[in-house]
């Protein structure tokens, strides 16, 4: 299943920007490894904000939940990270469904 993940990353006042960057560097390594493994379809960092958009391909919602819980940024700064998760349907499958519904009428 495909999922759209929208990460909004904040950090506590007692954390320095350098400490955040150290965590984010670890997270970036994990994300790029997941991309190489095919779990992450693609990902983008939004300019000027602490926001990352990711498309992942995982077999079940349980797998996604487990992955999210194990991310370095969630383990070390999870209380300051919000993730919006949207399940996605391939457009080709949607288009085929619409065409089939037209044929039934």
PDB file of N, CA and C in Angstrom:
ATOM      1  N   UNK A   1       0.832  -1.178   0.000  1.00  0.00           N
ATOM      2  CA  UNK A   1       0.000   0.000   0.000  1.00  0.00           C
ATOM      3  C   UNK A   1       0.875   1.238   0.000  1.00  0.00           C
ATOM      4  N   UNK A   2       0.398   2.240  -0.705  1.00  0.00           N
ATOM      5  CA  UNK A   2       1.107   3.512  -0.735  1.00  0.00           C
ATOM      6  C   UNK A   2       0.528   4.459   0.304  1.00  0.00           C
ATOM      7  N   UNK A   3       1.401   5.218   0.941  1.00  0.00           N
ATOM      8  CA  UNK A   3       0.992   6.224   1.913  1.00  0.00           C
ATOM      9  C   UNK A   3       1.754   7.513   1.665  1.00  0.00           C
ATOM     10  N   UNK A   4       1.047   8.619   1.825  1.00  0.00           N
ATOM     11  CA  UNK A   4       1.651   9.943   1.797  1.00  0.00           C
ATOM     12  C   UNK A   4       1.880  10.352   3.246  1.00  0.00           C
ATOM     13  N   UNK A   5       3.129  10.641   3.598  1.00  0.00           N
ATOM     14  CA  UNK A   5       3.475  11.058   4.955  1.00  0.00           C
ATOM     15  C   UNK A   5       3.920  12.508   4.908  1.00  0.00           C
ATOM     16  N   UNK A   6       3.374  13.303   5.785  1.00  0.00           N
ATOM     17  CA  UNK A   6       3.711  14.721   5.845  1.00  0.00           C
ATOM     18  C   UNK A   6       4.242  15.004   7.251  1.00  0.00           C
ATOM     19  N   UNK A   7       5.568  15.127   7.360  1.00  0.00           N
ATOM     20  CA  UNK A   7       6.229  15.348   8.642  1.00  0.00           C
ATOM     21  C   UNK A   7       6.394  16.845   8.906  1.00  0.00           C
ATOM     22  N   UNK A   8       5.991  17.274  10.097  1.00  0.00           N
ATOM     23  CA  UNK A   8       6.240  18.631  10.571  1.00  0.00           C
ATOM     24  C   UNK A   8       7.115  18.493  11.815  1.00  0.00           C
ATOM     25  N   UNK A   9       8.332  19.007  11.733  1.00  0.00           N
ATOM     26  CA  UNK A   9       9.321  18.802  12.785  1.00  0.00           C
ATOM     27  C   UNK A   9       9.550  20.095  13.564  1.00  0.00           C
ATOM     28  N   UNK A  10       9.360  20.034  14.857  1.00  0.00           N
ATOM     29  CA  UNK A  10       9.692  21.127  15.766  1.00  0.00           C
ATOM     30  C   UNK A  10      10.779  20.608  16.712  1.00  0.00           C
ATOM     31  N   UNK A  11      11.273  21.479  17.551  1.00  0.00           N
ATOM     32  CA  UNK A  11      12.211  21.012  18.560  1.00  0.00           C
ATOM     33  C   UNK A  11      12.072  21.859  19.822  1.00  0.00           C
ATOM     34  N   UNK A  12      12.354  21.231  20.976  1.00  0.00           N
ATOM     35  CA  UNK A  12      12.151  21.929  22.232  1.00  0.00           C
ATOM     36  C   UNK A  12      13.115  23.111  22.393  1.00  0.00           C
ATOM     37  N   UNK A  13      12.721  24.057  23.215  1.00  0.00           N
ATOM     38  CA  UNK A  13      13.544  25.245  23.435  1.00  0.00           C
ATOM     39  C   UNK A  13      14.910  24.917  24.010  1.00  0.00           C
ATOM     40  N   UNK A  14      15.006  23.822  24.761  1.00  0.00           N
ATOM     41  CA  UNK A  14      16.290  23.484  25.367  1.00  0.00           C
ATOM     42  C   UNK A  14      17.195  22.672  24.432  1.00  0.00           C
ATOM     43  N   UNK A  15      16.753  22.438  23.196  1.00  0.00           N
ATOM     44  CA  UNK A  15      17.558  21.731  22.199  1.00  0.00           C
ATOM     45  C   UNK A  15      18.153  22.768  21.246  1.00  0.00           C
ATOM     46  N   UNK A  16      19.439  22.646  20.980  1.00  0.00           N
ATOM     47  CA  UNK A  16      20.064  23.565  20.037  1.00  0.00           C
ATOM     48  C   UNK A  16      19.773  23.121  18.608  1.00  0.00           C
ATOM     49  N   UNK A  17      19.967  24.043  17.700  1.00  0.00           N
ATOM     50  CA  UNK A  17      19.785  23.712  16.288  1.00  0.00           C
ATOM     51  C   UNK A  17      20.787  22.617  15.880  1.00  0.00           C
ATOM     52  N   UNK A  18      21.991  22.672  16.413  1.00  0.00           N
ATOM     53  CA  UNK A  18      23.004  21.650  16.104  1.00  0.00           C
ATOM     54  C   UNK A  18      22.556  20.271  16.581  1.00  0.00           C
ATOM     55  N   UNK A  19      21.922  20.213  17.747  1.00  0.00           N
ATOM     56  CA  UNK A  19      21.409  18.931  18.243  1.00  0.00           C
ATOM     57  C   UNK A  19      20.300  18.410  17.330  1.00  0.00           C
ATOM     58  N   UNK A  20      19.433  19.311  16.877  1.00  0.00           N
ATOM     59  CA  UNK A  20      18.391  18.906  15.926  1.00  0.00           C
ATOM     60  C   UNK A  20      19.018  18.400  14.632  1.00  0.00           C
ATOM     61  N   UNK A  21      20.027  19.110  14.138  1.00  0.00           N
ATOM     62  CA  UNK A  21      20.689  18.687  12.901  1.00  0.00           C
ATOM     63  C   UNK A  21      21.349  17.319  13.047  1.00  0.00           C
ATOM     64  N   UNK A  22      21.895  17.011  14.216  1.00  0.00           N
ATOM     65  CA  UNK A  22      22.507  15.691  14.444  1.00  0.00           C
ATOM     66  C   UNK A  22      21.448  14.595  14.331  1.00  0.00           C
ATOM     67  N   UNK A  23      20.273  14.835  14.925  1.00  0.00           N
ATOM     68  CA  UNK A  23      19.175  13.863  14.827  1.00  0.00           C
ATOM     69  C   UNK A  23      18.704  13.769  13.385  1.00  0.00           C
ATOM     70  N   UNK A  24      18.548  14.917  12.740  1.00  0.00           N
ATOM     71  CA  UNK A  24      18.034  14.944  11.371  1.00  0.00           C
ATOM     72  C   UNK A  24      19.012  14.289  10.398  1.00  0.00           C
ATOM     73  N   UNK A  25      20.299  14.411  10.664  1.00  0.00           N
ATOM     74  CA  UNK A  25      21.300  13.748   9.822  1.00  0.00           C
ATOM     75  C   UNK A  25      21.152  12.228   9.909  1.00  0.00           C
ATOM     76  N   UNK A  26      20.945  11.734  11.125  1.00  0.00           N
ATOM     77  CA  UNK A  26      20.708  10.296  11.333  1.00  0.00           C
ATOM     78  C   UNK A  26      19.431   9.866  10.614  1.00  0.00           C
ATOM     79  N   UNK A  27      18.395  10.705  10.715  1.00  0.00           N
ATOM     80  CA  UNK A  27      17.124  10.431  10.049  1.00  0.00           C
ATOM     81  C   UNK A  27      17.300  10.400   8.535  1.00  0.00           C
ATOM     82  N   UNK A  28      18.083  11.340   8.002  1.00  0.00           N
ATOM     83  CA  UNK A  28      18.320  11.395   6.560  1.00  0.00           C
ATOM     84  C   UNK A  28      19.007  10.115   6.069  1.00  0.00           C
ATOM     85  N   UNK A  29      19.969   9.627   6.830  1.00  0.00           N
ATOM     86  CA  UNK A  29      20.634   8.365   6.461  1.00  0.00           C
ATOM     87  C   UNK A  29      19.623   7.223   6.404  1.00  0.00           C
ATOM     88  N   UNK A  30      18.752   7.141   7.415  1.00  0.00           N
ATOM     89  CA  UNK A  30      17.737   6.077   7.458  1.00  0.00           C
ATOM     90  C   UNK A  30      16.766   6.216   6.287  1.00  0.00           C
ATOM     91  N   UNK A  31      16.369   7.447   5.982  1.00  0.00           N
ATOM     92  CA  UNK A  31      15.415   7.679   4.889  1.00  0.00           C
ATOM     93  C   UNK A  31      16.016   7.286   3.538  1.00  0.00           C
ATOM     94  N   UNK A  32      17.260   7.645   3.330  1.00  0.00           N
ATOM     95  CA  UNK A  32      17.891   7.313   2.047  1.00  0.00           C
ATOM     96  C   UNK A  32      18.154   5.810   1.918  1.00  0.00           C
ATOM     97  N   UNK A  33      18.437   5.145   3.031  1.00  0.00           N
ATOM     98  CA  UNK A  33      18.565   3.678   3.007  1.00  0.00           C
ATOM     99  C   UNK A  33      17.220   3.039   2.671  1.00  0.00           C
ATOM    100  N   UNK A  34      16.136   3.565   3.250  1.00  0.00           N
ATOM    101  CA  UNK A  34      14.800   3.042   2.959  1.00  0.00           C
ATOM    102  C   UNK A  34      14.426   3.291   1.504  1.00  0.00           C
ATOM    103  N   UNK A  35      14.889   4.396   0.947  1.00  0.00           N
ATOM    104  CA  UNK A  35      14.642   4.671  -0.474  1.00  0.00           C
ATOM    105  C   UNK A  35      15.390   3.658  -1.338  1.00  0.00           C
ATOM    106  N   UNK A  36      16.627   3.381  -0.985  1.00  0.00           N
ATOM    107  CA  UNK A  36      17.409   2.377  -1.723  1.00  0.00           C
ATOM    108  C   UNK A  36      16.763   0.997  -1.645  1.00  0.00           C
ATOM    109  N   UNK A  37      16.104   0.708  -0.514  1.00  0.00           N
ATOM    110  CA  UNK A  37      15.452  -0.591  -0.314  1.00  0.00           C
ATOM    111  C   UNK A  37      14.074  -0.663  -0.968  1.00  0.00           C
ATOM    112  N   UNK A  38      13.570   0.472  -1.471  1.00  0.00           N
ATOM    113  CA  UNK A  38      12.275   0.472  -2.136  1.00  0.00           C
ATOM    114  C   UNK A  38      11.084   0.741  -1.227  1.00  0.00           C
ATOM    115  N   UNK A  39      11.330   0.937   0.055  1.00  0.00           N
ATOM    116  CA  UNK A  39      10.236   1.244   0.981  1.00  0.00           C
ATOM    117  C   UNK A  39       9.772   2.678   0.767  1.00  0.00           C
ATOM    118  N   UNK A  40      10.727   3.580   0.656  1.00  0.00           N
ATOM    119  CA  UNK A  40      10.428   4.974   0.338  1.00  0.00           C
ATOM    120  C   UNK A  40      10.440   5.115  -1.178  1.00  0.00           C
ATOM    121  N   UNK A  41       9.306   5.511  -1.736  1.00  0.00           N
ATOM    122  CA  UNK A  41       9.209   5.735  -3.181  1.00  0.00           C
ATOM    123  C   UNK A  41       9.969   7.005  -3.540  1.00  0.00           C
ATOM    124  N   UNK A  42       9.719   8.068  -2.780  1.00  0.00           N
ATOM    125  CA  UNK A  42      10.469   9.313  -2.938  1.00  0.00           C
ATOM    126  C   UNK A  42      10.167  10.211  -1.753  1.00  0.00           C
ATOM    127  N   UNK A  43      11.008  11.214  -1.553  1.00  0.00           N
ATOM    128  CA  UNK A  43      10.810  12.136  -0.453  1.00  0.00           C
ATOM    129  C   UNK A  43      11.365  13.504  -0.804  1.00  0.00           C
ATOM    130  N   UNK A  44      10.790  14.520  -0.164  1.00  0.00           N
ATOM    131  CA  UNK A  44      11.159  15.901  -0.448  1.00  0.00           C
ATOM    132  C   UNK A  44      11.210  16.678   0.849  1.00  0.00           C
ATOM    133  N   UNK A  45      12.145  17.603   0.950  1.00  0.00           N
ATOM    134  CA  UNK A  45      12.213  18.557   2.062  1.00  0.00           C
ATOM    135  C   UNK A  45      11.614  19.861   1.542  1.00  0.00           C
ATOM    136  N   UNK A  46      10.628  20.407   2.227  1.00  0.00           N
ATOM    137  CA  UNK A  46      10.003  21.670   1.826  1.00  0.00           C
ATOM    138  C   UNK A  46      10.933  22.829   2.181  1.00  0.00           C
ATOM    139  N   UNK A  47      11.116  23.708   1.253  1.00  0.00           N
ATOM    140  CA  UNK A  47      12.033  24.830   1.414  1.00  0.00           C
ATOM    141  C   UNK A  47      11.508  25.808   2.468  1.00  0.00           C
ATOM    142  N   UNK A  48      12.392  26.231   3.354  1.00  0.00           N
ATOM    143  CA  UNK A  48      12.059  27.265   4.326  1.00  0.00           C
ATOM    144  C   UNK A  48      11.263  26.811   5.526  1.00  0.00           C
ATOM    145  N   UNK A  49      10.969  25.528   5.629  1.00  0.00           N
ATOM    146  CA  UNK A  49      10.228  25.002   6.769  1.00  0.00           C
ATOM    147  C   UNK A  49      10.860  23.693   7.217  1.00  0.00           C
ATOM    148  N   UNK A  50      10.511  23.246   8.404  1.00  0.00           N
ATOM    149  CA  UNK A  50      10.959  21.931   8.887  1.00  0.00           C
ATOM    150  C   UNK A  50       9.866  20.926   8.546  1.00  0.00           C
ATOM    151  N   UNK A  51       9.692  20.711   7.255  1.00  0.00           N
ATOM    152  CA  UNK A  51       8.634  19.831   6.752  1.00  0.00           C
ATOM    153  C   UNK A  51       9.227  18.906   5.692  1.00  0.00           C
ATOM    154  N   UNK A  52       8.890  17.624   5.797  1.00  0.00           N
ATOM    155  CA  UNK A  52       9.335  16.616   4.831  1.00  0.00           C
ATOM    156  C   UNK A  52       8.110  15.840   4.362  1.00  0.00           C
ATOM    157  N   UNK A  53       8.021  15.636   3.051  1.00  0.00           N
ATOM    158  CA  UNK A  53       6.929  14.868   2.454  1.00  0.00           C
ATOM    159  C   UNK A  53       7.513  13.583   1.887  1.00  0.00           C
ATOM    160  N   UNK A  54       6.866  12.473   2.206  1.00  0.00           N
ATOM    161  CA  UNK A  54       7.385  11.156   1.822  1.00  0.00           C
ATOM    162  C   UNK A  54       6.252  10.315   1.248  1.00  0.00           C
ATOM    163  N   UNK A  55       6.548   9.549   0.214  1.00  0.00           N
ATOM    164  CA  UNK A  55       5.644   8.505  -0.283  1.00  0.00           C
ATOM    165  C   UNK A  55       6.317   7.182   0.032  1.00  0.00           C
ATOM    166  N   UNK A  56       5.614   6.325   0.773  1.00  0.00           N
ATOM    167  CA  UNK A  56       6.154   5.010   1.121  1.00  0.00           C
ATOM    168  C   UNK A  56       5.277   3.913   0.540  1.00  0.00           C
ATOM    169  N   UNK A  57       5.871   2.764   0.342  1.00  0.00           N
ATOM    170  CA  UNK A  57       5.176   1.581  -0.144  1.00  0.00           C
ATOM    171  C   UNK A  57       5.435   0.457   0.848  1.00  0.00           C
ATOM    172  N   UNK A  58       4.420   0.157   1.670  1.00  0.00           N
ATOM    173  CA  UNK A  58       4.540  -0.888   2.691  1.00  0.00           C
ATOM    174  C   UNK A  58       3.350  -1.823   2.583  1.00  0.00           C
ATOM    175  N   UNK A  59       3.489  -3.063   3.035  1.00  0.00           N
ATOM    176  CA  UNK A  59       2.408  -4.036   2.851  1.00  0.00           C
ATOM    177  C   UNK A  59       1.174  -3.808   3.722  1.00  0.00           C
ATOM    178  N   UNK A  60       1.352  -3.258   4.926  1.00  0.00           N
ATOM    179  CA  UNK A  60       0.206  -3.119   5.837  1.00  0.00           C
ATOM    180  C   UNK A  60       0.326  -1.839   6.655  1.00  0.00           C
ATOM    181  N   UNK A  61      -0.793  -1.377   7.206  1.00  0.00           N
ATOM    182  CA  UNK A  61      -0.730  -0.235   8.123  1.00  0.00           C
ATOM    183  C   UNK A  61       0.108  -0.545   9.365  1.00  0.00           C
ATOM    184  N   UNK A  62       0.081  -1.792   9.804  1.00  0.00           N
ATOM    185  CA  UNK A  62       0.887  -2.184  10.962  1.00  0.00           C
ATOM    186  C   UNK A  62       2.372  -1.964  10.687  1.00  0.00           C
ATOM    187  N   UNK A  63       2.804  -2.340   9.483  1.00  0.00           N
ATOM    188  CA  UNK A  63       4.205  -2.150   9.105  1.00  0.00           C
ATOM    189  C   UNK A  63       4.573  -0.676   9.128  1.00  0.00           C
ATOM    190  N   UNK A  64       3.685   0.159   8.596  1.00  0.00           N
ATOM    191  CA  UNK A  64       3.951   1.590   8.597  1.00  0.00           C
ATOM    192  C   UNK A  64       4.070   2.112  10.021  1.00  0.00           C
ATOM    193  N   UNK A  65       3.179   1.725  10.884  1.00  0.00           N
ATOM    194  CA  UNK A  65       3.217   2.162  12.274  1.00  0.00           C
ATOM    195  C   UNK A  65       4.523   1.747  12.942  1.00  0.00           C
ATOM    196  N   UNK A  66       4.966   0.517  12.694  1.00  0.00           N
ATOM    197  CA  UNK A  66       6.219   0.027  13.275  1.00  0.00           C
ATOM    198  C   UNK A  66       7.408   0.828  12.752  1.00  0.00           C
ATOM    199  N   UNK A  67       7.409   1.117  11.449  1.00  0.00           N
ATOM    200  CA  UNK A  67       8.497   1.907  10.863  1.00  0.00           C
ATOM    201  C   UNK A  67       8.537   3.294  11.488  1.00  0.00           C
ATOM    202  N   UNK A  68       7.370   3.934  11.590  1.00  0.00           N
ATOM    203  CA  UNK A  68       7.325   5.278  12.159  1.00  0.00           C
ATOM    204  C   UNK A  68       7.854   5.301  13.593  1.00  0.00           C
ATOM    205  N   UNK A  69       7.487   4.306  14.387  1.00  0.00           N
ATOM    206  CA  UNK A  69       7.942   4.258  15.776  1.00  0.00           C
ATOM    207  C   UNK A  69       9.448   4.068  15.888  1.00  0.00           C
ATOM    208  N   UNK A  70      10.066   3.462  14.874  1.00  0.00           N
ATOM    209  CA  UNK A  70      11.503   3.174  14.917  1.00  0.00           C
ATOM    210  C   UNK A  70      12.375   4.240  14.265  1.00  0.00           C
ATOM    211  N   UNK A  71      11.778   5.264  13.681  1.00  0.00           N
ATOM    212  CA  UNK A  71      12.585   6.302  13.035  1.00  0.00           C
ATOM    213  C   UNK A  71      13.430   7.044  14.070  1.00  0.00           C
ATOM    214  N   UNK A  72      14.682   7.361  13.725  1.00  0.00           N
ATOM    215  CA  UNK A  72      15.531   8.099  14.668  1.00  0.00           C
ATOM    216  C   UNK A  72      14.892   9.391  15.164  1.00  0.00           C
ATOM    217  N   UNK A  73      14.247  10.128  14.269  1.00  0.00           N
ATOM    218  CA  UNK A  73      13.659  11.404  14.678  1.00  0.00           C
ATOM    219  C   UNK A  73      12.482  11.205  15.629  1.00  0.00           C
ATOM    220  N   UNK A  74      11.796  10.068  15.499  1.00  0.00           N
ATOM    221  CA  UNK A  74      10.685   9.779  16.413  1.00  0.00           C
ATOM    222  C   UNK A  74      11.209   9.297  17.770  1.00  0.00           C
ATOM    223  N   UNK A  75      12.272   8.518  17.756  1.00  0.00           N
ATOM    224  CA  UNK A  75      12.845   8.030  19.017  1.00  0.00           C
ATOM    225  C   UNK A  75      13.464   9.156  19.833  1.00  0.00           C
ATOM    226  N   UNK A  76      14.084  10.124  19.153  1.00  0.00           N
ATOM    227  CA  UNK A  76      14.846  11.156  19.859  1.00  0.00           C
ATOM    228  C   UNK A  76      14.128  12.496  19.982  1.00  0.00           C
ATOM    229  N   UNK A  77      13.062  12.696  19.188  1.00  0.00           N
ATOM    230  CA  UNK A  77      12.369  13.982  19.212  1.00  0.00           C
ATOM    231  C   UNK A  77      10.888  13.810  18.879  1.00  0.00           C
ATOM    232  N   UNK A  78      10.362  12.619  19.073  1.00  0.00           N
ATOM    233  CA  UNK A  78       9.004  12.286  18.650  1.00  0.00           C
ATOM    234  C   UNK A  78       7.915  13.169  19.226  1.00  0.00           C
ATOM    235  N   UNK A  79       8.133  13.681  20.421  1.00  0.00           N
ATOM    236  CA  UNK A  79       7.120  14.543  21.045  1.00  0.00           C
ATOM    237  C   UNK A  79       7.002  15.887  20.333  1.00  0.00           C
ATOM    238  N   UNK A  80       7.924  16.166  19.418  1.00  0.00           N
ATOM    239  CA  UNK A  80       7.900  17.418  18.670  1.00  0.00           C
ATOM    240  C   UNK A  80       7.750  17.182  17.166  1.00  0.00           C
ATOM    241  N   UNK A  81       7.304  15.986  16.789  1.00  0.00           N
ATOM    242  CA  UNK A  81       7.107  15.645  15.376  1.00  0.00           C
ATOM    243  C   UNK A  81       5.647  15.255  15.163  1.00  0.00           C
ATOM    244  N   UNK A  82       5.018  15.907  14.218  1.00  0.00           N
ATOM    245  CA  UNK A  82       3.654  15.549  13.819  1.00  0.00           C
ATOM    246  C   UNK A  82       3.718  14.908  12.444  1.00  0.00           C
ATOM    247  N   UNK A  83       3.032  13.791  12.274  1.00  0.00           N
ATOM    248  CA  UNK A  83       3.006  13.106  10.989  1.00  0.00           C
ATOM    249  C   UNK A  83       1.556  12.932  10.563  1.00  0.00           C
ATOM    250  N   UNK A  84       1.226  13.494   9.417  1.00  0.00           N
ATOM    251  CA  UNK A  84      -0.093  13.270   8.824  1.00  0.00           C
ATOM    252  C   UNK A  84       0.061  12.133   7.823  1.00  0.00           C
ATOM    253  N   UNK A  85      -0.793  11.125   7.932  1.00  0.00           N
ATOM    254  CA  UNK A  85      -0.712   9.942   7.084  1.00  0.00           C
ATOM    255  C   UNK A  85      -1.968   9.852   6.221  1.00  0.00           C
ATOM    256  N   UNK A  86      -1.762   9.733   4.904  1.00  0.00           N
ATOM    257  CA  UNK A  86      -2.876   9.591   3.980  1.00  0.00           C
ATOM    258  C   UNK A  86      -2.650   8.355   3.114  1.00  0.00           C
ATOM    259  N   UNK A  87      -3.567   7.367   3.172  1.00  0.00           N
ATOM    260  CA  UNK A  87      -3.444   6.220   2.274  1.00  0.00           C
ATOM    261  C   UNK A  87      -3.699   6.684   0.837  1.00  0.00           C
ATOM    262  N   UNK A  88      -2.973   6.108  -0.085  1.00  0.00           N
ATOM    263  CA  UNK A  88      -3.092   6.489  -1.490  1.00  0.00           C
ATOM    264  C   UNK A  88      -3.540   5.314  -2.344  1.00  0.00           C
ATOM    265  N   UNK A  89      -4.253   5.644  -3.378  1.00  0.00           N
ATOM    266  CA  UNK A  89      -4.674   4.652  -4.374  1.00  0.00           C
ATOM    267  C   UNK A  89      -4.006   5.026  -5.686  1.00  0.00           C
ATOM    268  N   UNK A  90      -3.431   4.046  -6.357  1.00  0.00           N
ATOM    269  CA  UNK A  90      -2.815   4.331  -7.658  1.00  0.00           C
ATOM    270  C   UNK A  90      -3.879   4.876  -8.599  1.00  0.00           C
ATOM    271  N   UNK A  91      -3.533   5.921  -9.313  1.00  0.00           N
ATOM    272  CA  UNK A  91      -4.500   6.558 -10.190  1.00  0.00           C
ATOM    273  C   UNK A  91      -4.928   5.613 -11.310  1.00  0.00           C
ATOM    274  N   UNK A  92      -4.019   4.771 -11.770  1.00  0.00           N
ATOM    275  CA  UNK A  92      -4.359   3.810 -12.822  1.00  0.00           C
ATOM    276  C   UNK A  92      -5.480   2.870 -12.363  1.00  0.00           C
ATOM    277  N   UNK A  93      -5.417   2.447 -11.097  1.00  0.00           N
ATOM    278  CA  UNK A  93      -6.463   1.572 -10.554  1.00  0.00           C
ATOM    279  C   UNK A  93      -7.797   2.309 -10.447  1.00  0.00           C
ATOM    280  N   UNK A  94      -7.742   3.578 -10.014  1.00  0.00           N
ATOM    281  CA  UNK A  94      -8.945   4.391  -9.942  1.00  0.00           C
ATOM    282  C   UNK A  94      -9.558   4.582 -11.324  1.00  0.00           C
ATOM    283  N   UNK A  95      -8.726   4.893 -12.323  1.00  0.00           N
ATOM    284  CA  UNK A  95      -9.212   5.116 -13.686  1.00  0.00           C
ATOM    285  C   UNK A  95      -9.865   3.850 -14.241  1.00  0.00           C
ATOM    286  N   UNK A  96      -9.265   2.690 -14.007  1.00  0.00           N
ATOM    287  CA  UNK A  96      -9.833   1.422 -14.465  1.00  0.00           C
ATOM    288  C   UNK A  96     -11.170   1.160 -13.777  1.00  0.00           C
ATOM    289  N   UNK A  97     -11.274   1.477 -12.500  1.00  0.00           N
ATOM    290  CA  UNK A  97     -12.520   1.309 -11.756  1.00  0.00           C
ATOM    291  C   UNK A  97     -13.615   2.192 -12.345  1.00  0.00           C
ATOM    292  N   UNK A  98     -13.296   3.439 -12.631  1.00  0.00           N
ATOM    293  CA  UNK A  98     -14.274   4.364 -13.221  1.00  0.00           C
ATOM    294  C   UNK A  98     -14.755   3.858 -14.583  1.00  0.00           C
ATOM    295  N   UNK A  99     -13.825   3.406 -15.398  1.00  0.00           N
ATOM    296  CA  UNK A  99     -14.185   2.886 -16.723  1.00  0.00           C
ATOM    297  C   UNK A  99     -15.109   1.671 -16.590  1.00  0.00           C
ATOM    298  N   UNK A 100     -14.785   0.782 -15.639  1.00  0.00           N
ATOM    299  CA  UNK A 100     -15.623  -0.406 -15.436  1.00  0.00           C
ATOM    300  C   UNK A 100     -17.022  -0.013 -14.962  1.00  0.00           C
ATOM    301  N   UNK A 101     -17.124   1.009 -14.173  1.00  0.00           N
ATOM    302  CA  UNK A 101     -18.433   1.471 -13.685  1.00  0.00           C
ATOM    303  C   UNK A 101     -19.253   2.066 -14.823  1.00  0.00           C
ATOM    304  N   UNK A 102     -18.597   2.690 -15.785  1.00  0.00           N
ATOM    305  CA  UNK A 102     -19.311   3.220 -16.952  1.00  0.00           C
ATOM    306  C   UNK A 102     -19.884   2.099 -17.809  1.00  0.00           C
ATOM    307  N   UNK A 103     -19.146   0.992 -17.884  1.00  0.00           N
ATOM    308  CA  UNK A 103     -19.590  -0.141 -18.704  1.00  0.00           C
ATOM    309  C   UNK A 103     -20.790  -0.841 -18.103  1.00  0.00           C
ATOM    310  N   UNK A 104     -20.962  -0.775 -16.784  1.00  0.00           N
ATOM    311  CA  UNK A 104     -22.068  -1.436 -16.091  1.00  0.00           C
ATOM    312  C   UNK A 104     -23.373  -0.696 -16.344  1.00  0.00           C
ATOM    313  N   UNK A 105     -23.314   0.610 -16.506  1.00  0.00           N
ATOM    314  CA  UNK A 105     -24.523   1.427 -16.651  1.00  0.00           C
ATOM    315  C   UNK A 105     -25.222   1.171 -17.949  1.00  0.00           C
TER     316      UNK A 105
END
